[in-house]
mmCIF file of C-alpha atoms in Angstrom:
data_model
loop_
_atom_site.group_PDB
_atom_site.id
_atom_site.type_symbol
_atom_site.label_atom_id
_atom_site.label_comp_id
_atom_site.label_asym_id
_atom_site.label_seq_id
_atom_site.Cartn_x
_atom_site.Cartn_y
_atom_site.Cartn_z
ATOM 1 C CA UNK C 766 0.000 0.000 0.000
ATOM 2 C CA UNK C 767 0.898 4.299 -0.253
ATOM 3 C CA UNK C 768 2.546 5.640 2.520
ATOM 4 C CA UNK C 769 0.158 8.400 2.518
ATOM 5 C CA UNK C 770 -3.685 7.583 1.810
ATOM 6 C CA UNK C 771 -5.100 10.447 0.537
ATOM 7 C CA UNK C 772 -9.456 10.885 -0.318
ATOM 8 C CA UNK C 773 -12.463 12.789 0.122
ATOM 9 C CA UNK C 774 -15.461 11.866 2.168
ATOM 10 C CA UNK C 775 -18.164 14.047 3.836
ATOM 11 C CA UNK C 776 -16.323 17.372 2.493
ATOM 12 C CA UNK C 777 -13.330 16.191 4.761
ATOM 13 C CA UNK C 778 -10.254 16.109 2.833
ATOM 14 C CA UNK C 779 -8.526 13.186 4.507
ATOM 15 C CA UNK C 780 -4.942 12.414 4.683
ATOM 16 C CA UNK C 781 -3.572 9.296 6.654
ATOM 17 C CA UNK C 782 0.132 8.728 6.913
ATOM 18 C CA UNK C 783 0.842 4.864 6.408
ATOM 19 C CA UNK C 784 4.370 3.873 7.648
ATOM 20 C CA UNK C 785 3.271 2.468 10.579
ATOM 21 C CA UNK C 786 6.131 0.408 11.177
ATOM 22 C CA UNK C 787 8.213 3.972 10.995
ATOM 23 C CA UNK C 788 5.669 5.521 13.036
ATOM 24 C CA UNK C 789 4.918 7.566 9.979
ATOM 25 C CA UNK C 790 8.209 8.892 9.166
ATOM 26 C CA UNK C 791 7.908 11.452 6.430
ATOM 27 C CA UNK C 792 9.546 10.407 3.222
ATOM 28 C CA UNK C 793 9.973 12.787 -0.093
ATOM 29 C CA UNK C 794 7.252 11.020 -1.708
ATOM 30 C CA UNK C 795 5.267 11.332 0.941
ATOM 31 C CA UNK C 796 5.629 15.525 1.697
ATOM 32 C CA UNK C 797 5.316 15.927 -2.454
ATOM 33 C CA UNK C 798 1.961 13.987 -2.239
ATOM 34 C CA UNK C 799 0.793 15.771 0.984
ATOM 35 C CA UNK C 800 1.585 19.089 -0.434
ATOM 36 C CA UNK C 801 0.156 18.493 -3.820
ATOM 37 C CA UNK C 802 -3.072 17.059 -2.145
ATOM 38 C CA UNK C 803 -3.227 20.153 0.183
ATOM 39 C CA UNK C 804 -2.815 22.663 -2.643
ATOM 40 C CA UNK C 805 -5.701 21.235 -4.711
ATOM 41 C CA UNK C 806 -8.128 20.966 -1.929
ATOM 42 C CA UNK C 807 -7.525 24.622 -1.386
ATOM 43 C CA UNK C 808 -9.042 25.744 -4.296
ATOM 44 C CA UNK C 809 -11.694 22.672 -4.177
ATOM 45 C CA UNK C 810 -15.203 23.823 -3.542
ATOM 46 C CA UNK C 811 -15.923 20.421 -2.342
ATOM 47 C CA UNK C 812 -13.568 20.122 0.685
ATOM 48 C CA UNK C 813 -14.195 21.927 3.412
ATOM 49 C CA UNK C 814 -11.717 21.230 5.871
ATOM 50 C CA UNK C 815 -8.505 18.636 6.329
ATOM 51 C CA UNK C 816 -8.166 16.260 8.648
ATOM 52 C CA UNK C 817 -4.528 14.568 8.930
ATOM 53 C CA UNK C 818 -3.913 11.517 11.309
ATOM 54 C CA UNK C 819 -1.760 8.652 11.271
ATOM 55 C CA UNK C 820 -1.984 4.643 10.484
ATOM 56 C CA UNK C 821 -1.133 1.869 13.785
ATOM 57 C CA UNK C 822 -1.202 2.576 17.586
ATOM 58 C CA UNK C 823 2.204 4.136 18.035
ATOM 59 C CA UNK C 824 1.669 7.653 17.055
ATOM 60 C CA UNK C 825 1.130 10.108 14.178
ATOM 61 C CA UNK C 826 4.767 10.546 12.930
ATOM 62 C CA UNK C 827 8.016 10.264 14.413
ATOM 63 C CA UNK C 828 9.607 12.409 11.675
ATOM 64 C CA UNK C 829 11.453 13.061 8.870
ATOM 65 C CA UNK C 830 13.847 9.550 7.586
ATOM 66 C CA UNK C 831 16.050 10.639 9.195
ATOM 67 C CA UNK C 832 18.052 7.494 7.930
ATOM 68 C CA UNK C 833 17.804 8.886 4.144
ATOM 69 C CA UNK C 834 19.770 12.030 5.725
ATOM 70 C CA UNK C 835 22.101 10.170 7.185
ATOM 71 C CA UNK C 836 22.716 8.282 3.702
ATOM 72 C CA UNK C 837 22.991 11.904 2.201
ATOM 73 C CA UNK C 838 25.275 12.514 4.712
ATOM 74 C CA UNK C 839 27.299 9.915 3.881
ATOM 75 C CA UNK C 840 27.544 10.393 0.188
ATOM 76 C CA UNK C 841 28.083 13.733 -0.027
ATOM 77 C CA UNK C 842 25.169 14.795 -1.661
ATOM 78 C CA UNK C 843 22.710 17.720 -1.106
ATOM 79 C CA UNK C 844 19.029 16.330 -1.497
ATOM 80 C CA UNK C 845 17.974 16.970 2.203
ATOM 81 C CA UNK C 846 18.379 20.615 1.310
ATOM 82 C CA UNK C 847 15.668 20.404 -1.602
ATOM 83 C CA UNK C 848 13.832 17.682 1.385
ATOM 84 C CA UNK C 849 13.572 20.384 3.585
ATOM 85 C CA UNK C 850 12.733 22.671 1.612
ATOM 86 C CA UNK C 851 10.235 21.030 0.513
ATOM 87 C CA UNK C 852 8.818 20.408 4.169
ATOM 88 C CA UNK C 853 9.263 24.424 4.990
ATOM 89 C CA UNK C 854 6.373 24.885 2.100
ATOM 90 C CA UNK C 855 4.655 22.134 3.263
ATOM 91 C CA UNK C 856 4.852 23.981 7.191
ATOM 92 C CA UNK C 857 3.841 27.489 6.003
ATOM 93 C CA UNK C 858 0.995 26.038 3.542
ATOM 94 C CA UNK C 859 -0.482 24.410 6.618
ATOM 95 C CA UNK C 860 -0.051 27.393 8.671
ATOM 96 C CA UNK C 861 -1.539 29.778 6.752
ATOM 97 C CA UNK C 862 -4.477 27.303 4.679
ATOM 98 C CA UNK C 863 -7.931 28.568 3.919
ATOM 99 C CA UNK C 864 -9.847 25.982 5.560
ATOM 100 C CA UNK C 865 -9.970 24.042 9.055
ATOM 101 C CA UNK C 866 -6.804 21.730 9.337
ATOM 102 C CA UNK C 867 -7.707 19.183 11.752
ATOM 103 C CA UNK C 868 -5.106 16.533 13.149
ATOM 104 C CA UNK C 869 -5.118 14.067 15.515
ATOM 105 C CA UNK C 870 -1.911 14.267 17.372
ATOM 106 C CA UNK C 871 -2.354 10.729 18.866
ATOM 107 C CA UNK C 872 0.594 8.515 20.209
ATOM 108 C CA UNK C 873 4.281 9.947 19.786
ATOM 109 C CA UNK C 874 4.537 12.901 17.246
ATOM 110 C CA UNK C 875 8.276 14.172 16.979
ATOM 111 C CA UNK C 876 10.053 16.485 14.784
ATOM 112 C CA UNK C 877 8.721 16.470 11.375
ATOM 113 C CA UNK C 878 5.356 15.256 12.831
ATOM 114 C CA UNK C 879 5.214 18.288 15.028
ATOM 115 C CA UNK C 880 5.757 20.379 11.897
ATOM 116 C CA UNK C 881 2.487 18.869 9.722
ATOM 117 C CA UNK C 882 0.685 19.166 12.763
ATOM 118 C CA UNK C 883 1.094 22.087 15.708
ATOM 119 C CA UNK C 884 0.737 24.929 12.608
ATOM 120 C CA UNK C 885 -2.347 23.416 12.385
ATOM 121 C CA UNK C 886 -5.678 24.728 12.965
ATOM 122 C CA UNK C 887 -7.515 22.525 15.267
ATOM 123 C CA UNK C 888 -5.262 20.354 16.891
ATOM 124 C CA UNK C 889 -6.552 17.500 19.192
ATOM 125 C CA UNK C 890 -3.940 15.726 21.950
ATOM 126 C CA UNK C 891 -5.060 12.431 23.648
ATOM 127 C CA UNK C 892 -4.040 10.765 26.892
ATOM 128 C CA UNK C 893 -1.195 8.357 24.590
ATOM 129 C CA UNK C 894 0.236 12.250 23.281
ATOM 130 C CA UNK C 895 3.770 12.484 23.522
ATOM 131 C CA UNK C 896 5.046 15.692 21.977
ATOM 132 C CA UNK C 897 8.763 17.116 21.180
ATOM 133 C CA UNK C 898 10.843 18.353 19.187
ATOM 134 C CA UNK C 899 14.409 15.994 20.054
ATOM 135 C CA UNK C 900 16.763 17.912 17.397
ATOM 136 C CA UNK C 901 19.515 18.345 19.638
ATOM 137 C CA UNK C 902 19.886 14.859 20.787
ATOM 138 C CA UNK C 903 21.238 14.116 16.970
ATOM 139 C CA UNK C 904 23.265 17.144 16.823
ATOM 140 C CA UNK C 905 20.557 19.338 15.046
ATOM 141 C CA UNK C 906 18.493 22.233 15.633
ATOM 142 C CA UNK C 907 14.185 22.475 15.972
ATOM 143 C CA UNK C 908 13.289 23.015 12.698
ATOM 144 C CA UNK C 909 9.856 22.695 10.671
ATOM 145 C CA UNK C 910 9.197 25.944 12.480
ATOM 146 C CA UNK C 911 9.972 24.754 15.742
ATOM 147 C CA UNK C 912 12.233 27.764 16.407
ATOM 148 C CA UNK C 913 9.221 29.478 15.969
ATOM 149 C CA UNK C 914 6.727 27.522 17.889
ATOM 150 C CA UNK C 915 9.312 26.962 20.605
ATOM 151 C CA UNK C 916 9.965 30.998 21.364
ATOM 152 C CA UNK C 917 6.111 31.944 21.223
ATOM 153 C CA UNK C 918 5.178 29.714 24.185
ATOM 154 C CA UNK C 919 4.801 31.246 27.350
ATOM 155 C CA UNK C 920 7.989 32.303 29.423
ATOM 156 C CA UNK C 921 11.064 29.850 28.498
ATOM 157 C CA UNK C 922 8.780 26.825 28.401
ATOM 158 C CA UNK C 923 9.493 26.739 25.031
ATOM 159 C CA UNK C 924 13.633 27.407 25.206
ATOM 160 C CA UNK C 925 13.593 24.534 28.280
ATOM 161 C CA UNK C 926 11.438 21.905 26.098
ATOM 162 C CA UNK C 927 14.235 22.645 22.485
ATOM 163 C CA UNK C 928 16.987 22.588 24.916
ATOM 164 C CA UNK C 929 16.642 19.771 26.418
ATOM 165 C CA UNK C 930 15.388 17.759 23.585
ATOM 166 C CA UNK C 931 12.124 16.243 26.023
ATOM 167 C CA UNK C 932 8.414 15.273 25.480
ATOM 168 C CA UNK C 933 5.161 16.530 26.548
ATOM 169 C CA UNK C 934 1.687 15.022 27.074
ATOM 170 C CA UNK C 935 -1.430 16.468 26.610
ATOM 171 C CA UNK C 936 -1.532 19.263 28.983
ATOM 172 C CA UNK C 937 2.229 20.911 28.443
ATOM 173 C CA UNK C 938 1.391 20.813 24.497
ATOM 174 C CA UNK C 939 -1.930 22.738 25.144
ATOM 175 C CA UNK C 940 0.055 25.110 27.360
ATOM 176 C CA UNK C 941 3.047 25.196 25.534
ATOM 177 C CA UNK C 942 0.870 26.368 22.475
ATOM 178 C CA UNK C 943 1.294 23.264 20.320
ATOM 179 C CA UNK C 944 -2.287 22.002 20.458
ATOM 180 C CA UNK C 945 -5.749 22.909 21.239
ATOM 181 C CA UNK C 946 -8.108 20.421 22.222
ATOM 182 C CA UNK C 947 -7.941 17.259 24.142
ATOM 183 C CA UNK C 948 -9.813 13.993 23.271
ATOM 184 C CA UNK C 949 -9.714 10.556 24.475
ATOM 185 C CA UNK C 950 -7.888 8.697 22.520
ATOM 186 C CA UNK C 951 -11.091 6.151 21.563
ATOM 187 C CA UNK C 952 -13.089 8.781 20.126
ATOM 188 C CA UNK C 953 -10.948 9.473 17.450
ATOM 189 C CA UNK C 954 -11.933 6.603 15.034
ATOM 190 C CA UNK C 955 -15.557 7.943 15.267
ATOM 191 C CA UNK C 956 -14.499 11.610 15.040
ATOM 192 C CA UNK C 957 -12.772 10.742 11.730
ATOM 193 C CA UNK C 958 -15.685 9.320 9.821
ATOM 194 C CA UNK C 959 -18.020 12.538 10.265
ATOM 195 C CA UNK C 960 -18.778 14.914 7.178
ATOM 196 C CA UNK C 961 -16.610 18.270 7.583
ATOM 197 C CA UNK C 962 -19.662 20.193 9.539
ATOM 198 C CA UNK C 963 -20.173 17.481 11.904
ATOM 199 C CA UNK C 964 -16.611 16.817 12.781
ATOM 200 C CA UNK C 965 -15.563 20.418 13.764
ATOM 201 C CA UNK C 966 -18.763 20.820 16.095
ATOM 202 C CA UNK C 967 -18.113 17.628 17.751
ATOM 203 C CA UNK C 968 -14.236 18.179 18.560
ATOM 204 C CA UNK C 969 -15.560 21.236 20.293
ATOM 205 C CA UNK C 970 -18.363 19.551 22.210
ATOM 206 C CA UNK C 971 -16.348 16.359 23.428
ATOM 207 C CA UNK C 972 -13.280 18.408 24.211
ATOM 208 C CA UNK C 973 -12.483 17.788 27.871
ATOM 209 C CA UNK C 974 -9.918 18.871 30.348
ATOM 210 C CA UNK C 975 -7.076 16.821 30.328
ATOM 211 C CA UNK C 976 -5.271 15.474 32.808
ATOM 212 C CA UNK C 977 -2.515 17.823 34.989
ATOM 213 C CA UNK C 978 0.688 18.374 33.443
ATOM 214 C CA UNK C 979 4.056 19.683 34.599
ATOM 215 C CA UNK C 980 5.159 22.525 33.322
ATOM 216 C CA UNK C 981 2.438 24.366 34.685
ATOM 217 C CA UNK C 982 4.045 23.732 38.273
ATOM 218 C CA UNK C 983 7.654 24.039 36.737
ATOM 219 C CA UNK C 984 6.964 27.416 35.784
ATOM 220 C CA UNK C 985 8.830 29.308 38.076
ATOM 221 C CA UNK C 986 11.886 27.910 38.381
ATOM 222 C CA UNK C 987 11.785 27.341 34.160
ATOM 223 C CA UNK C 988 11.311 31.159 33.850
ATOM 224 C CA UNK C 989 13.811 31.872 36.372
ATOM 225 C CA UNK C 990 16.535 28.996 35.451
ATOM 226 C CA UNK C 991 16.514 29.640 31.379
ATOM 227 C CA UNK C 992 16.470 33.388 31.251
ATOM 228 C CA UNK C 993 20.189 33.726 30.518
ATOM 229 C CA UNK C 994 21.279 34.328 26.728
ATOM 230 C CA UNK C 995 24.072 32.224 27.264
ATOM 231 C CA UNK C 996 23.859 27.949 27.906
ATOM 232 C CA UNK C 997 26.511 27.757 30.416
ATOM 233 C CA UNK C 998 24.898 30.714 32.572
ATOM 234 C CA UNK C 999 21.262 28.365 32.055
ATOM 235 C CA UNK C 1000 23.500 25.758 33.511
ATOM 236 C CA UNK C 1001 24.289 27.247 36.300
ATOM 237 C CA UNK C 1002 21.216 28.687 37.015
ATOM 238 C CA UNK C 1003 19.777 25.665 36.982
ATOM 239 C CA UNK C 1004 22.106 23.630 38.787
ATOM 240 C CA UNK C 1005 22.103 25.843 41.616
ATOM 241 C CA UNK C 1006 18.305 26.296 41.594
ATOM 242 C CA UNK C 1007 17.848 23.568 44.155
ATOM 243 C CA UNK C 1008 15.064 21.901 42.387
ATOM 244 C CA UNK C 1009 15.507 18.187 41.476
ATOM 245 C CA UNK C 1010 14.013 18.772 38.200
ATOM 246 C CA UNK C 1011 16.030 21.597 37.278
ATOM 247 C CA UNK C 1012 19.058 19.443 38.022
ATOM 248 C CA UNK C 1013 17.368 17.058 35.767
ATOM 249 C CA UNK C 1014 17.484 19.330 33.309
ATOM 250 C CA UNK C 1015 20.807 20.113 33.495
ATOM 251 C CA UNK C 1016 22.098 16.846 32.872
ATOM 252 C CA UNK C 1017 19.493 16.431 29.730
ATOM 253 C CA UNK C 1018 21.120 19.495 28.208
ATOM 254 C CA UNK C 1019 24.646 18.127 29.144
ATOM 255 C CA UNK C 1020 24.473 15.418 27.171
ATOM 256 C CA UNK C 1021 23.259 16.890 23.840
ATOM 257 C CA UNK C 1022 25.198 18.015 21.189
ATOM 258 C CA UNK C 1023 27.281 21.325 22.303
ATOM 259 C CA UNK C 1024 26.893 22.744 19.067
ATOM 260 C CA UNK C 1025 23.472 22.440 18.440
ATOM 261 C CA UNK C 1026 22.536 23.277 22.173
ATOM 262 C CA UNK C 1027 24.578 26.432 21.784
ATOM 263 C CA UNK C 1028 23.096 26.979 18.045
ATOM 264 C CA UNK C 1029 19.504 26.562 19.312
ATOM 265 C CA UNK C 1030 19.341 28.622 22.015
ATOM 266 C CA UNK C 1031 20.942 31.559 19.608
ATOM 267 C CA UNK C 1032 18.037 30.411 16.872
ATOM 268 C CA UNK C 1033 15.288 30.219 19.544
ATOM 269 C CA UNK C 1034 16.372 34.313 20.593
ATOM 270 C CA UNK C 1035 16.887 34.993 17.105
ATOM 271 C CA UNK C 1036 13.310 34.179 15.956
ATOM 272 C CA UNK C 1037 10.855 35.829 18.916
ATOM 273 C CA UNK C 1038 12.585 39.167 16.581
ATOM 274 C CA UNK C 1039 11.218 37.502 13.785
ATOM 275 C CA UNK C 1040 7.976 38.858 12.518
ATOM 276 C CA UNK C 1041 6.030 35.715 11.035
ATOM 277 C CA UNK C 1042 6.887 31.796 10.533
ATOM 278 C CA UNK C 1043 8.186 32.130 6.889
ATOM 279 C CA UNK C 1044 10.771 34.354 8.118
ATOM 280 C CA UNK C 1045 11.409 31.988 10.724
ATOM 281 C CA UNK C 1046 11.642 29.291 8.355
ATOM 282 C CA UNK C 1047 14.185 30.891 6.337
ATOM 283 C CA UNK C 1048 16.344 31.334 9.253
ATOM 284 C CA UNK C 1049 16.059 27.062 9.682
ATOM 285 C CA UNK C 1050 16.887 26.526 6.357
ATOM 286 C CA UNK C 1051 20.194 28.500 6.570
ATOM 287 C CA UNK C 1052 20.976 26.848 9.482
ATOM 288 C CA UNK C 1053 19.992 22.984 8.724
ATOM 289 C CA UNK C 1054 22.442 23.639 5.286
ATOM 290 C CA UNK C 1055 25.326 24.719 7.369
ATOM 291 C CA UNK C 1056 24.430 21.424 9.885
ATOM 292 C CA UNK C 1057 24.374 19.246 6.993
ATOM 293 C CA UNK C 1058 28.314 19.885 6.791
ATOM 294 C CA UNK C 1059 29.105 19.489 10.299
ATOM 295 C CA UNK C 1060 30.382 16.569 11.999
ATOM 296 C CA UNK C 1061 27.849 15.992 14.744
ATOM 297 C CA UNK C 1062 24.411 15.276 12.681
ATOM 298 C CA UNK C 1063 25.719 12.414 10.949
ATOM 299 C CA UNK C 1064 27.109 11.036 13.709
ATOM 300 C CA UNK C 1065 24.264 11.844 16.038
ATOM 301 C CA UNK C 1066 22.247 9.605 13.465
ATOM 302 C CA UNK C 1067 24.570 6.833 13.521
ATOM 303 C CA UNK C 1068 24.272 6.653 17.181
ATOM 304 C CA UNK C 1069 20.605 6.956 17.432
ATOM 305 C CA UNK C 1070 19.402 4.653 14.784
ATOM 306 C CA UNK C 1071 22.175 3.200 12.581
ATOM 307 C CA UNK C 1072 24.228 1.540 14.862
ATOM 308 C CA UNK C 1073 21.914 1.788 18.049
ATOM 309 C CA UNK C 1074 24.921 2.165 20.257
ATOM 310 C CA UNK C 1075 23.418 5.568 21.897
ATOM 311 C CA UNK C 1076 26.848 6.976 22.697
ATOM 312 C CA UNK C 1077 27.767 9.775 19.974
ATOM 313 C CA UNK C 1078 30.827 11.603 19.465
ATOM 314 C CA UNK C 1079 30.285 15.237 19.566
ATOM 315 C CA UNK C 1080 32.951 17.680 17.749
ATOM 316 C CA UNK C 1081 33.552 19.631 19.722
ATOM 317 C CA UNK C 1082 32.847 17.690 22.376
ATOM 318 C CA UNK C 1083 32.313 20.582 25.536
ATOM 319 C CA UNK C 1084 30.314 23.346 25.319
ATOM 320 C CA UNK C 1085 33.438 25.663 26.334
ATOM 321 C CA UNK C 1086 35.138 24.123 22.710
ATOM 322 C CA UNK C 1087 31.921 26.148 20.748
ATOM 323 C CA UNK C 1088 33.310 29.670 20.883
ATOM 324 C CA UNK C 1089 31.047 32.556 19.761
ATOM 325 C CA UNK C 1090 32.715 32.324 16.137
ATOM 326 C CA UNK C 1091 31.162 29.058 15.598
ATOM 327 C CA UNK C 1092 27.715 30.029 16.519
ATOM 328 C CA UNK C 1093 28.087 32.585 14.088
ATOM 329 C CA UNK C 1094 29.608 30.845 11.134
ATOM 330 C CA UNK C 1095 25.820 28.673 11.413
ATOM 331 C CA UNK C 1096 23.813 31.771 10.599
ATOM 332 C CA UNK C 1097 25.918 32.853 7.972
ATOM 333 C CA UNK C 1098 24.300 31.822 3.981
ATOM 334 C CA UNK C 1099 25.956 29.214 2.717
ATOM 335 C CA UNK C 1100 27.544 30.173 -1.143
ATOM 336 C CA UNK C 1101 24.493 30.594 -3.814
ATOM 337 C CA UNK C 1102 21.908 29.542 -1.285
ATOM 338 C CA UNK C 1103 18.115 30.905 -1.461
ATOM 339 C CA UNK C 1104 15.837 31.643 0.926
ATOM 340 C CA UNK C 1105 12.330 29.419 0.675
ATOM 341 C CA UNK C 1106 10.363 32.139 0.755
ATOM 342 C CA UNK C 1107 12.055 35.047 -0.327
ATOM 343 C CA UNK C 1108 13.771 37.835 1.189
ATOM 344 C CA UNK C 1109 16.300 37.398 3.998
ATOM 345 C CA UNK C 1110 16.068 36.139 7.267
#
């Protein structure tokens, strides 16, 4: 069968990503058909809204392949810059479509998946949600507008969840401003069969309250702890905060990349300046070309899912070894490169 199943039924334009065994990790094929599907229905008088979800009981997508970019990686060629490219459209199309764009973020829904989904109009968390954006874990920065997502949440929520590359259920993803509603998980299969005017007035009336999260308690000493423009003051701060979590925290961020930790927290201030997601986008894309190069994302793939062995080798490996300079050189455009959208970011 497709990865992607793609139909009409009830005025719902529906679009089901079908790699369960990937947990619906976003291929090229798959974002070309997604994007050509979403473009059409646009203009189609008989859709009249989207609804997005995800095939098997793990989660809605885990991704981008992250494998094929490691392949890239390895032979030296460029096509994850046209990929994400790609993907940016893809974002800012979803962001900014005409209609409702519903998804079910159900089960685990990482990176890429967070990037088809949170710019989404109506978007409905369950009690299996698990939310992040884990980009620095493999050496690489929150993209798919996650640099913007991540510095419009409230406080340094946002700057503690890209930093230290963790999850959130239900609750912190409502709070954090990467979903809307929340749904138990069994309703969903009904939800999905309803014609377009049915479905939107039923998310509304079955939405309940869900269940406590963290971050809402966290909130001081998060504000407090990540305030600092600089990764070794956050450190500090939290080390010394004297809360067990914030220690947690610490050691979370420790063992990331250096690079991308310091890179990220630089991209996350960079883009609250920023005046809309495109522009924000644009920034990513300069940044994920100059990451492509770099030591530490091919190896942070290796470790994670080629060879399994979870124990990467970062270069540099400290955070005092990535000196201002290097930061930079990441936000600098690469020779003959574009911007997605235009302008300059």
């Amino acid at each position: 069968m497709s990865d992607i199943l793609i139909r009409v039924s009830g005025g719902v334009g529906r679009i089901t990503l079908n790699r369960p065994r990937a947990i619906n990790a976003l291929s090229d094929d798959m974002l070309r058909e997604m994007g050509a599907a979403l473009t059409g229905w646009a203009q189609d008088p008989a859709v009249h809204a989207v609804l997005l979800d995800g095939a098997g009981e793990r989660g809605l997508c885990a991704g981008g392949d992250i494998r094929s970019i490691y392949q890239a990686i390895q032979d030296g060629t460029d096509g994850p810059i046209e990929f994400w490219r790609e993907e940016y459209l893809i974002n800012a199309l979803i962001a900014n479509y005409p209609k409702p764009y519903v998804v079910f973020m159900d089960g685990l829904v990482m990176g890429g998946g967070v990037g088809v989904s949170a710019h989404g109009s109506v978007r409905v968390v369950t009690e299996r949600s698990a939310i992040g954006m884990p980009e620095v874990s493999i050496g690489f920065i929150p993209d798919v507008g996650g640099t913007y997502l991540l510095s419009r949440a409230p406080g340094e929520l946002g700057t503690h969840l890209g930093l230290t590359g963790g999850r959130v259920g239900a609750a912190d993803a409502v709070l954090l401003g990467l979903a809307d509603q929340y749904l138990p998980s069994a309703a969903l299969a009904e939800l999905a069969e309803l014609p377009a005017d049915e479905l939107l007035v039923q998310i509304a009336a079955r939405a309940e309250v869900p269940p406590a999260g963290q971050f809402a308690a966290d909130r001081e000493w998060i504000d407090s702890c990540y305030a600092a423009d600089s990764v070794e003051q956050i450190l500090d701060n939290l080390l010394g905060s004297g809360h067990p979590a914030a220690e947690a925290a610490a050691k979370e961020i420790q063992a990331k990349a250096p690079t991308a930790v310091k890179v990220t927290l630089r991209a996350l201030r960079t883009a609250r300046g920023l005046a809309t997601l495109e522009d924000c986008l644009n920034l990513e894309h300069r940044l994920v070309s100059r990451f492509l190069t770099a030591p530490d994302l091919g190896e942070g793939i290796r470790a994670a899912v080629i060879d399994k062995d979870r124990n990467p080798t970062w270069r540099p490996a400290t955070l005092a070894e990535v000196d201002d300079a290097t930061v930079e050189s990441y936000f600098l455009a690469q020779p003959g490169q574009q911007p997605v959208f235009g302008g300059t970011a």
